[in-house]
CSV table of C-alpha atoms and ligand atoms in Angstrom, one decimal:
chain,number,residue,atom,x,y,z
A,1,UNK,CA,0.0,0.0,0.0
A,2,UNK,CA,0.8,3.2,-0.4
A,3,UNK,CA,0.5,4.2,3.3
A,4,UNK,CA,0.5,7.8,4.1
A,5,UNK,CA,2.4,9.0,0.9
A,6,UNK,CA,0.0,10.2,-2.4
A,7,UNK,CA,2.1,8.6,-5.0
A,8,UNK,CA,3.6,5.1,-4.9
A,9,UNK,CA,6.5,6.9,-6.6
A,10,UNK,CA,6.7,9.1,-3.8
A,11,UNK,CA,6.9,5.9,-1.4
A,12,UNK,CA,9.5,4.6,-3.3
A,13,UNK,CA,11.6,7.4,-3.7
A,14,UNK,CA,11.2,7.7,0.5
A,15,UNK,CA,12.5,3.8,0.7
A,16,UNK,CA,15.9,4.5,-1.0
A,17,UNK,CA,17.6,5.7,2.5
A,18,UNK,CA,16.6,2.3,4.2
A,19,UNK,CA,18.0,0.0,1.0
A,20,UNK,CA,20.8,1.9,0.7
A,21,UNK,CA,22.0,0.7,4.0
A,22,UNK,CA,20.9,-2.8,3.6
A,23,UNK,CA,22.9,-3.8,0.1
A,24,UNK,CA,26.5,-4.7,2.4
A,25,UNK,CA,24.7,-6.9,4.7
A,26,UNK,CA,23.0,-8.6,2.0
A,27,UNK,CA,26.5,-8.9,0.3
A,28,UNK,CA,28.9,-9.4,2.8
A,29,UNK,CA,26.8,-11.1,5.7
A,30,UNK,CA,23.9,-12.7,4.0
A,31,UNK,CA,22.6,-14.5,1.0
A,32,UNK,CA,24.1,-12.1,-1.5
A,33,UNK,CA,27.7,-13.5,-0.4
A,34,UNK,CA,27.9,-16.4,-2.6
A,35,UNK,CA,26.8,-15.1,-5.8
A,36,UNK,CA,29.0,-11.4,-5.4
A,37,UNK,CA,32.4,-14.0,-4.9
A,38,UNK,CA,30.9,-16.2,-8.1
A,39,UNK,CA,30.8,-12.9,-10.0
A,40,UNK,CA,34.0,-12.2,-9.2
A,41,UNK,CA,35.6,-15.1,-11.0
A,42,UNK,CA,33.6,-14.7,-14.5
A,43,UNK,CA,35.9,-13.7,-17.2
A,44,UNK,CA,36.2,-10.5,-17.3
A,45,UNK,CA,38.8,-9.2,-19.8
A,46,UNK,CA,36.5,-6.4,-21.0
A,47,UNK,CA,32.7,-6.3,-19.8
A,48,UNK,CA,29.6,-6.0,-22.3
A,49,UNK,CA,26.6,-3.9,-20.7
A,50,UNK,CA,23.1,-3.9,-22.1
A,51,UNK,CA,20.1,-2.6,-20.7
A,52,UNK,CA,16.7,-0.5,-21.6
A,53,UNK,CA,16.2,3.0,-20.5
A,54,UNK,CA,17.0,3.6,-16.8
A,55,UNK,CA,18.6,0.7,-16.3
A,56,UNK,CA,20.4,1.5,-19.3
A,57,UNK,CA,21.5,4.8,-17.4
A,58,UNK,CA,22.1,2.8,-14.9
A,59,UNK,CA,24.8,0.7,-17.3
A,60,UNK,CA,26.4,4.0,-18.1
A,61,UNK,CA,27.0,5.1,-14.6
A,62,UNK,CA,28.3,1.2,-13.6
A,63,UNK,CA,30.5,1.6,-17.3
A,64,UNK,CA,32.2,4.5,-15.0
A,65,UNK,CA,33.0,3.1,-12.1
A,66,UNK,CA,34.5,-0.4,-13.5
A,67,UNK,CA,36.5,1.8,-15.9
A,68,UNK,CA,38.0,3.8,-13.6
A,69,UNK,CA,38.6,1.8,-10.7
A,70,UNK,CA,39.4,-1.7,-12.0
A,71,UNK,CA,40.5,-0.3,-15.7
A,72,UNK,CA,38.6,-3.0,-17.2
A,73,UNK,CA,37.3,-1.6,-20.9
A,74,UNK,CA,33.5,-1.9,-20.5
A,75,UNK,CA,31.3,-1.1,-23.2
A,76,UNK,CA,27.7,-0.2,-22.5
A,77,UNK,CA,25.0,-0.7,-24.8
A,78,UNK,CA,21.0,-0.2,-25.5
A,79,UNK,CA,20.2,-3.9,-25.6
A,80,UNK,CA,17.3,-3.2,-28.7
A,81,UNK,CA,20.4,-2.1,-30.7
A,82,UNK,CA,23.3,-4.4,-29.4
A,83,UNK,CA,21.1,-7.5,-30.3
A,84,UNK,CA,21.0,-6.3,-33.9
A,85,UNK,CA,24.4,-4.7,-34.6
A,86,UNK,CA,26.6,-8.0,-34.7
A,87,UNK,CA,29.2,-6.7,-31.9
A,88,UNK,CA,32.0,-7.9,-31.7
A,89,UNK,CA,32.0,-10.0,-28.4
A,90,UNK,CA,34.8,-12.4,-27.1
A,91,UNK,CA,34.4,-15.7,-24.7
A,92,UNK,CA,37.1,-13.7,-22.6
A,93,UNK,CA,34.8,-10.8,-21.8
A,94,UNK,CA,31.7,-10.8,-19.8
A,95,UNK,CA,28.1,-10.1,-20.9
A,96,UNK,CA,26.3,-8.0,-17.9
A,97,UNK,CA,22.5,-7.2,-17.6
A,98,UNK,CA,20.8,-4.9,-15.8
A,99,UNK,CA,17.0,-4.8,-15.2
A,100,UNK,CA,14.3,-4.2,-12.7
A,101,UNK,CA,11.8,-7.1,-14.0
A,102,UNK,CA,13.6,-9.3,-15.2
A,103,UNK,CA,11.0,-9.4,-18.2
A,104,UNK,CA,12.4,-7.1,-20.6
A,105,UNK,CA,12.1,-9.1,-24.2
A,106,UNK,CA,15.4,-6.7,-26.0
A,107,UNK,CA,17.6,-7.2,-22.8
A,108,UNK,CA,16.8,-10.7,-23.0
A,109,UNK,CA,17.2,-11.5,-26.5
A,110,UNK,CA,20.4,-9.8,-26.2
A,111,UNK,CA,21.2,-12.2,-23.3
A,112,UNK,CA,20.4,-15.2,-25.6
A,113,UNK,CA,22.5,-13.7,-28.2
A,114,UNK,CA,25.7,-13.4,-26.0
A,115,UNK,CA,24.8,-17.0,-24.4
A,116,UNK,CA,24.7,-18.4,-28.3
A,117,UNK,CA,28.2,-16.6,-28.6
A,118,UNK,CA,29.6,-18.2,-25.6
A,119,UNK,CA,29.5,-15.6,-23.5
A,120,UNK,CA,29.0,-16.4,-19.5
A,121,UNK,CA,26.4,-13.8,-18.2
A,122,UNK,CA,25.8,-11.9,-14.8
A,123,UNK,CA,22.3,-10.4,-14.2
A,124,UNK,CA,22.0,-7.2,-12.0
A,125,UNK,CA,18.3,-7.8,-11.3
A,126,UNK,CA,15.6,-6.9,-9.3
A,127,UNK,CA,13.2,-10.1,-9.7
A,128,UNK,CA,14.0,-13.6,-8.6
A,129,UNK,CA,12.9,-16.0,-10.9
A,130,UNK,CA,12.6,-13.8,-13.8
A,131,UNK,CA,13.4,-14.9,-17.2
A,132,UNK,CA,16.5,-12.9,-17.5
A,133,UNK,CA,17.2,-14.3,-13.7
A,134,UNK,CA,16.9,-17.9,-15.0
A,135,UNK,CA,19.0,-17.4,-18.2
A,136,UNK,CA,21.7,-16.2,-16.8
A,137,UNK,CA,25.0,-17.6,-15.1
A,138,UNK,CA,24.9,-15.5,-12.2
A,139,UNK,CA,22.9,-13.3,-10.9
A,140,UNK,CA,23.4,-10.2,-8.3
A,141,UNK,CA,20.3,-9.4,-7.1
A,142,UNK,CA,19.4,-5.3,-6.6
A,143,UNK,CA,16.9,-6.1,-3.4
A,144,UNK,CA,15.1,-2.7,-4.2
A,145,UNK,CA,11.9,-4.6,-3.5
A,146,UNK,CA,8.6,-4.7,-5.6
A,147,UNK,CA,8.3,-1.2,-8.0
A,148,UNK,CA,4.7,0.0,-8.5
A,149,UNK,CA,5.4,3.1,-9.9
A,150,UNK,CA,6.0,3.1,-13.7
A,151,UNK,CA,9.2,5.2,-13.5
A,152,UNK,CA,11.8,3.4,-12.2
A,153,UNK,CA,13.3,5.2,-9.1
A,154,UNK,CA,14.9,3.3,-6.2
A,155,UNK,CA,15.7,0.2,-8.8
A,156,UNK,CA,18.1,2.7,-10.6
A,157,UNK,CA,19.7,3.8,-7.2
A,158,UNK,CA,20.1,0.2,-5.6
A,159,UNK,CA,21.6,-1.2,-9.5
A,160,UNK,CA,23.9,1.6,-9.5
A,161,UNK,CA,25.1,0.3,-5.9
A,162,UNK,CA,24.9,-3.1,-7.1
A,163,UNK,CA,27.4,-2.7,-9.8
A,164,UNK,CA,29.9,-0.3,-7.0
A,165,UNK,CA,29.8,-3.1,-4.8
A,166,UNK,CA,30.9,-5.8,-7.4
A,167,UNK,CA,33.6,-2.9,-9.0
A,168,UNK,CA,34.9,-2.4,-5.4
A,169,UNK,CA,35.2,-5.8,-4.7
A,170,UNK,CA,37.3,-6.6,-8.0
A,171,UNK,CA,39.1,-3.6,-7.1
A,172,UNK,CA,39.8,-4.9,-3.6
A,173,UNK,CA,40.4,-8.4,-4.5
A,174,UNK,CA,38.1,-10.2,-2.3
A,175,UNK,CA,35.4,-10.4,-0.2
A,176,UNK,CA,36.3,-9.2,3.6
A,177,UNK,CA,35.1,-7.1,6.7
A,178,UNK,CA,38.0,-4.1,5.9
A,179,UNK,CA,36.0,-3.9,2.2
A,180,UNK,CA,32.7,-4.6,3.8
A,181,UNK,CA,33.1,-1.5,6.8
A,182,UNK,CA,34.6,0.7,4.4
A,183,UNK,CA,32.0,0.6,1.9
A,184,UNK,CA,29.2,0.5,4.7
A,185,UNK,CA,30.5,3.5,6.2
A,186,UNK,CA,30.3,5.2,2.8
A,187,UNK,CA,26.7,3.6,2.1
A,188,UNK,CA,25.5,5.0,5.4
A,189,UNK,CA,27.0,8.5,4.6
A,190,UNK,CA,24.9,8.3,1.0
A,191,UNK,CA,21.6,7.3,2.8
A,192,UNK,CA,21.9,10.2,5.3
A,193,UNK,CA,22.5,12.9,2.6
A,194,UNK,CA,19.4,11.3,0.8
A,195,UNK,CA,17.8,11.4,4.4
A,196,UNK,CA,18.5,14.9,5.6
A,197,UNK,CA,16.7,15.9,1.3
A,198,UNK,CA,14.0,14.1,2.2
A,199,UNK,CA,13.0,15.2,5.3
A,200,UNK,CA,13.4,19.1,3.8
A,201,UNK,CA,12.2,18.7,0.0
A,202,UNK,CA,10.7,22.2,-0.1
A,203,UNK,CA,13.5,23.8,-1.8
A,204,UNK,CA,13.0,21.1,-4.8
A,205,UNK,CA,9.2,21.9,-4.8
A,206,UNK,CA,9.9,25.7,-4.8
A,207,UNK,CA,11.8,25.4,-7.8
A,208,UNK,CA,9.2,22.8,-9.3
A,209,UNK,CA,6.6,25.3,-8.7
A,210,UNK,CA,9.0,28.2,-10.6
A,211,UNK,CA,9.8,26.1,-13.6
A,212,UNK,CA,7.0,23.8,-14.1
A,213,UNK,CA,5.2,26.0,-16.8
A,214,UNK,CA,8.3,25.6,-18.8
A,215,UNK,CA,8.5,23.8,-22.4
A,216,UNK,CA,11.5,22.6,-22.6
A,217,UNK,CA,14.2,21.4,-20.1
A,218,UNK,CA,17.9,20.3,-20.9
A,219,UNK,CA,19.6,18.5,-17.9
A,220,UNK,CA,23.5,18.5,-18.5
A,221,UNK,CA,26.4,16.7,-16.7
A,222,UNK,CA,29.6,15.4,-17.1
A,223,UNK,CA,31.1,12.4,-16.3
A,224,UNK,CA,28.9,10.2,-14.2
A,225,UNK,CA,26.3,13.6,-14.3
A,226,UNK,CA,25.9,12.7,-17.8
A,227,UNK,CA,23.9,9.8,-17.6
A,228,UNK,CA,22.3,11.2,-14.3
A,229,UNK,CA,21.5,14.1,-16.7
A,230,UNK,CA,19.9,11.6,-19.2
A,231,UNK,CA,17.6,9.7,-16.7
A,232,UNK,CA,16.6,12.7,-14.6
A,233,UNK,CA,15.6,14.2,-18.4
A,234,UNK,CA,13.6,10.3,-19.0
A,235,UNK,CA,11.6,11.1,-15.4
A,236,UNK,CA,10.5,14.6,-16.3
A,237,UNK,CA,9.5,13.3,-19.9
A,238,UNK,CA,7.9,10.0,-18.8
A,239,UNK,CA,5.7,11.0,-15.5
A,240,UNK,CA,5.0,14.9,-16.6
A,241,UNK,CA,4.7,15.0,-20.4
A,242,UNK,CA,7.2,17.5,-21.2
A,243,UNK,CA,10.0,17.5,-23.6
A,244,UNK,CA,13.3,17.4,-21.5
A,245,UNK,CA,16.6,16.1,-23.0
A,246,UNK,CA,20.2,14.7,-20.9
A,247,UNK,CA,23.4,16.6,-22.6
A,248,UNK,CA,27.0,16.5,-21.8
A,249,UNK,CA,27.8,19.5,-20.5
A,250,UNK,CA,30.2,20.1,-23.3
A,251,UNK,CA,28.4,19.2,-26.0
A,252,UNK,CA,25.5,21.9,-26.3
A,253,UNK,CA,27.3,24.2,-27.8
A,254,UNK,CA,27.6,21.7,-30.8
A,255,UNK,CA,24.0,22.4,-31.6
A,256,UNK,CA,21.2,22.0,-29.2
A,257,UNK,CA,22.2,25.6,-27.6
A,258,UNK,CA,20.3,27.0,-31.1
A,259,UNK,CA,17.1,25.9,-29.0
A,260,UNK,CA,18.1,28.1,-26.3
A,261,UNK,CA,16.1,31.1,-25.2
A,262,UNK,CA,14.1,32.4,-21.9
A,263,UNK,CA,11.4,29.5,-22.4
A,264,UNK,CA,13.9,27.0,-22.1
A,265,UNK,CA,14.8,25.3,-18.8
A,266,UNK,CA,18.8,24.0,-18.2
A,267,UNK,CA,19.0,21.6,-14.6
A,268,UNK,CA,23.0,21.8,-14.5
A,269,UNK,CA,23.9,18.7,-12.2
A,270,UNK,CA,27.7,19.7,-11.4
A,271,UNK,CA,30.1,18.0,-9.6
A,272,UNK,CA,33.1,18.6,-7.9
A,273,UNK,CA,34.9,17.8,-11.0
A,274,UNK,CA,35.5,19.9,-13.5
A,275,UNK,CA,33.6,22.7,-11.5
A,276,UNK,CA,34.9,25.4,-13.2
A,277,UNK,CA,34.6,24.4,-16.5
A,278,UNK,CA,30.6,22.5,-16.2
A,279,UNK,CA,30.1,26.5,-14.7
A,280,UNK,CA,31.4,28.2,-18.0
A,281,UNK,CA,29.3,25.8,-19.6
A,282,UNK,CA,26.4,27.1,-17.9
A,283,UNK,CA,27.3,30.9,-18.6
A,284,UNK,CA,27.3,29.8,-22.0
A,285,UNK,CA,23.1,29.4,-21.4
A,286,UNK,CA,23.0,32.2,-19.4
A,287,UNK,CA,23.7,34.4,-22.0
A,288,UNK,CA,21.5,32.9,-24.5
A,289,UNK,CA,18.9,33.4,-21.4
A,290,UNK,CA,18.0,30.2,-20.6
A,291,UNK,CA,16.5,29.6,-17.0
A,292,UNK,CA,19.3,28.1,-14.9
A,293,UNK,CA,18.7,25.5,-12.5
A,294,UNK,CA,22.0,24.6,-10.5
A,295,UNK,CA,22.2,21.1,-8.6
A,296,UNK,CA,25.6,20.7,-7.4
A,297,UNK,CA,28.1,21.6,-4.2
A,298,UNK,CA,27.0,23.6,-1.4
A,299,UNK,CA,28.2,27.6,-0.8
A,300,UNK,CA,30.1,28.2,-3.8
A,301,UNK,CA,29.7,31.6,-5.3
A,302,UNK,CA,30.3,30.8,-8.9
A,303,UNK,CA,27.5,28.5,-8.9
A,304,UNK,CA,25.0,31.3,-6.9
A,305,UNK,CA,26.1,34.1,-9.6
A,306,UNK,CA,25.1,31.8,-12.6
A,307,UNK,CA,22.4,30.1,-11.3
A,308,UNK,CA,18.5,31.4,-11.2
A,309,UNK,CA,18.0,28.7,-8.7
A,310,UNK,CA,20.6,26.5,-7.1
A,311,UNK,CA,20.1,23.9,-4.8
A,312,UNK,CA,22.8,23.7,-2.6
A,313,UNK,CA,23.8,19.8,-1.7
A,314,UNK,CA,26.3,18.7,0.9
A,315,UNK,CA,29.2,16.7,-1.3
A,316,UNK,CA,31.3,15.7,1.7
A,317,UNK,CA,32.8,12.3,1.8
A,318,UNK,CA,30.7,10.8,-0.8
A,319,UNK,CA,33.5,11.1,-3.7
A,320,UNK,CA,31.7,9.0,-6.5
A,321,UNK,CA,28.5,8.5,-4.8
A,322,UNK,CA,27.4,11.8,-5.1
A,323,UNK,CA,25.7,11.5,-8.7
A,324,UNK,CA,23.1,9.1,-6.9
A,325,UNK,CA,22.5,11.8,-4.6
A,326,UNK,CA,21.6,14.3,-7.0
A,327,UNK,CA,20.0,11.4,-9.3
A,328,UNK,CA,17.2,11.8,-6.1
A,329,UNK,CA,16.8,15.5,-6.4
A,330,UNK,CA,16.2,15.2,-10.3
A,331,UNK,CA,13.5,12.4,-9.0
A,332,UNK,CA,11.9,15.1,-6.7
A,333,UNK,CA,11.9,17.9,-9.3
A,334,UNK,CA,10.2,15.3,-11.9
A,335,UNK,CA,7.9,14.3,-9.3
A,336,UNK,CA,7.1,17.7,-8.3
A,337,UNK,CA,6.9,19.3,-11.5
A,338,UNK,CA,4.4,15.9,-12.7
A,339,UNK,CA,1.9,16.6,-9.4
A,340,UNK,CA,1.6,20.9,-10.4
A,341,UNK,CA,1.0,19.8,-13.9
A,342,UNK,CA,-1.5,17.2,-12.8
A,343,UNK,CA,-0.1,14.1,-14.9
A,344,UNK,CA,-1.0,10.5,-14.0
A,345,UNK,CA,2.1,9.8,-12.1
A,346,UNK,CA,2.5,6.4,-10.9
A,347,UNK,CA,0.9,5.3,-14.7
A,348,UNK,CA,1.9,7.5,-17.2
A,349,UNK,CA,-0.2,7.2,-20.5
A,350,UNK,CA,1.3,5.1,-23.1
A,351,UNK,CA,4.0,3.1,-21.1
A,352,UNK,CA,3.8,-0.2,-19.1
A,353,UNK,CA,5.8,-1.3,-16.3
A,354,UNK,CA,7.6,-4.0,-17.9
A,355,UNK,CA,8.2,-3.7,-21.6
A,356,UNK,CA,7.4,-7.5,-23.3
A,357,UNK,CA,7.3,-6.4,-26.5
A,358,UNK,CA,10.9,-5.9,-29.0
B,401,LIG,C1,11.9,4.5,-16.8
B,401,LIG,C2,11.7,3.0,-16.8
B,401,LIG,C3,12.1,2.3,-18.0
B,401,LIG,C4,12.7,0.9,-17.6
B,401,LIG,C5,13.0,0.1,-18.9
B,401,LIG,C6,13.7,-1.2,-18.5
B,401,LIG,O1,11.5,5.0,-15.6
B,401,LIG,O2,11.2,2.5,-15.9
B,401,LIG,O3,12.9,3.0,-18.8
B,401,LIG,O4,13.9,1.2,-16.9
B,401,LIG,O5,11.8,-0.2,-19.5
B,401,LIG,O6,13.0,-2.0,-17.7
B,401,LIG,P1,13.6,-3.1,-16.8
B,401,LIG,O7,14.6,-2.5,-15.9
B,401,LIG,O8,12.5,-3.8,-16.2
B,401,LIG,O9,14.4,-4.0,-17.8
């Protein structure tokens, strides 16, 4: 049920503190043990990710963190176009999967594909006993719980921190209680930034009530923002019906910033990387006078000049865990800007919750 909350999205954006903290237990105390230390001996000499949509974005984000901490090449893929573009796969190199059902006919015809190629295959799913659960080698279950809402929200979180836990234990080199405090520790720290915005979202909804008349909204990041850009630009379209695209940061200028005027709507997510040059990126829509909404690092004057609205987040300690923390201020904003537009939120016309169809 949806107890006291209005949306079952809502609900489910409110459960993500609580899961958070639950995924090392499940992996280093409990069930989860045994198939996280089988994962870890699949080859691996480059990894193959396919997904659909936001589990897709969740891929990307994953794609980052195996890169750059194990320096394994990864290559992430939208499974309704790797199935059909003949890539070129290797026994050597691992075929990964990522999905909330379980049920989604491209990610599992592209598991059959990779399976036909001799390919072992790791799930990073949230339903046991799914198809794609029962297809594949090993799975790495996300534990999110059932999703009711349409758009996907804490299954994108806990498959991002799926796919963290399985890079920092390659990275590591084992499974052990020095891995298993340091990464609850940093966990913990995640939930209780996510906490501390839910318990005061009324800076979100002040901003979804300034913006929500808007027709068009580009969401820009950079490296792990970038696909945080792209799915917070999927919520707004999916739950509230308005045309909202994810850019690098970089890239705008190579085009889309022709669509740039005072109707227009940029949600900068900025990091602590490459501050200073995601900032000139946004004075770049500034002067085209595009409405600037800032989601990045706390008290920092560059980002209050630019910015018509900046919400001020508290990046301390959670080095590169803090693009799930501002993946759950773009949920808000969607969410927000949905209910003052008066969409059908938890069923948004024309989608399902599982996509069975190629
Ligand atoms: C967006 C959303 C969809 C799904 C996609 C894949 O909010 O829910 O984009 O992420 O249809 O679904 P699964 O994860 O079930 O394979």
């Amino acid at each position: 049920s949806k107890g006291d909350f209005e949306h079952y999205m809502l609900k489910e954006i409110y459960e993500q503190p609580e899961l958070i903290r639950s995924l090392t237990q499940y992996y280093f105390q409990g069930e989860g043990k045994e198939s996280l230390e089988e994962a870890t001996k699949l080859p691996m000499k480059a990894v193959n990710i396919s997904a659909c949509g936001t589990a897709f974005y969740a891929g990307l984000v994953i794609k980052d963190y195996i890169e750059s901490k194990n320096r394994v090449r990864c290559f992430a893929d939208i499974a309704s176009e790797f199935r059909y573009r003949n890539p070129i796969l290797d026994k050597e190199e691992l075929a990964m999967f990522i999905s909330q059902s379980g049920e989604t006919a491209d990610t599992l015809a592209a598991q059959s594909m990779c399976k036909e190629k001799g390919l072992k295959s790791l799930s990073i799913v949230n339903t046991e006993g799914s198809t794609l659960y029962r297809d594949c080698d090993v799975n790495l279950m996300i534990r999110a719980g059932v999703e009711i809402g349409v758009a996907s929200t804490k299954a994108f979180t806990q498959q991002v921190l799926t796919g963290k836990t399985l890079s920092e234990v390659l990275a590591h080199g084992g499974i052990d209680d020095e891995l298993r405090n340091t990464l609850a520790s940093r966990y913990s720290l995640l939930a209780e930034r996510v906490e501390q915005l839910l318990d005061n979202t009324k800076p979100i909804k002040d901003v979804a009530d300034a913006i929500y008349k808007h027709k068009g909204f580009f969401y820009t990041g950079r490296g792990a923002y970038f696909p945080i850009a792209m799915e917070g630009a999927l919520k707004l379209k999916e739950i509230a019906y308005v045309h909202a695209e994810g850019y690098a940061s970089g890239e705008l200028k190579h085009g889309p910033i022709a669509l740039i005027d005072e109707e227009k709507v940029n949600v900068a997510l900025v990091g602590e990387e490459l501050f200073e040059k995601t900032v000139s990126n946004i004075q770049e829509i500034k002067a085209r006078k595009g409405l600037i909404v800032s989601i990045g690092p706390k008290n920092r004057y560059e980002l209050k000049e630019v910015s018509d609205h900046y919400i001020e987040l508290d990046f301390e300690g959670l080095g590169d865990l803090a693009p799930l923390y501002v993946n759950v201020v773009n949920q808000l904003l969607a969410y927000y800007i949905a209910k003052n537009l008066g969409t059908d939120i938890d069923k948004p016309r024309n989608l399902a919750k599982s996509v069975t169809v190629e």
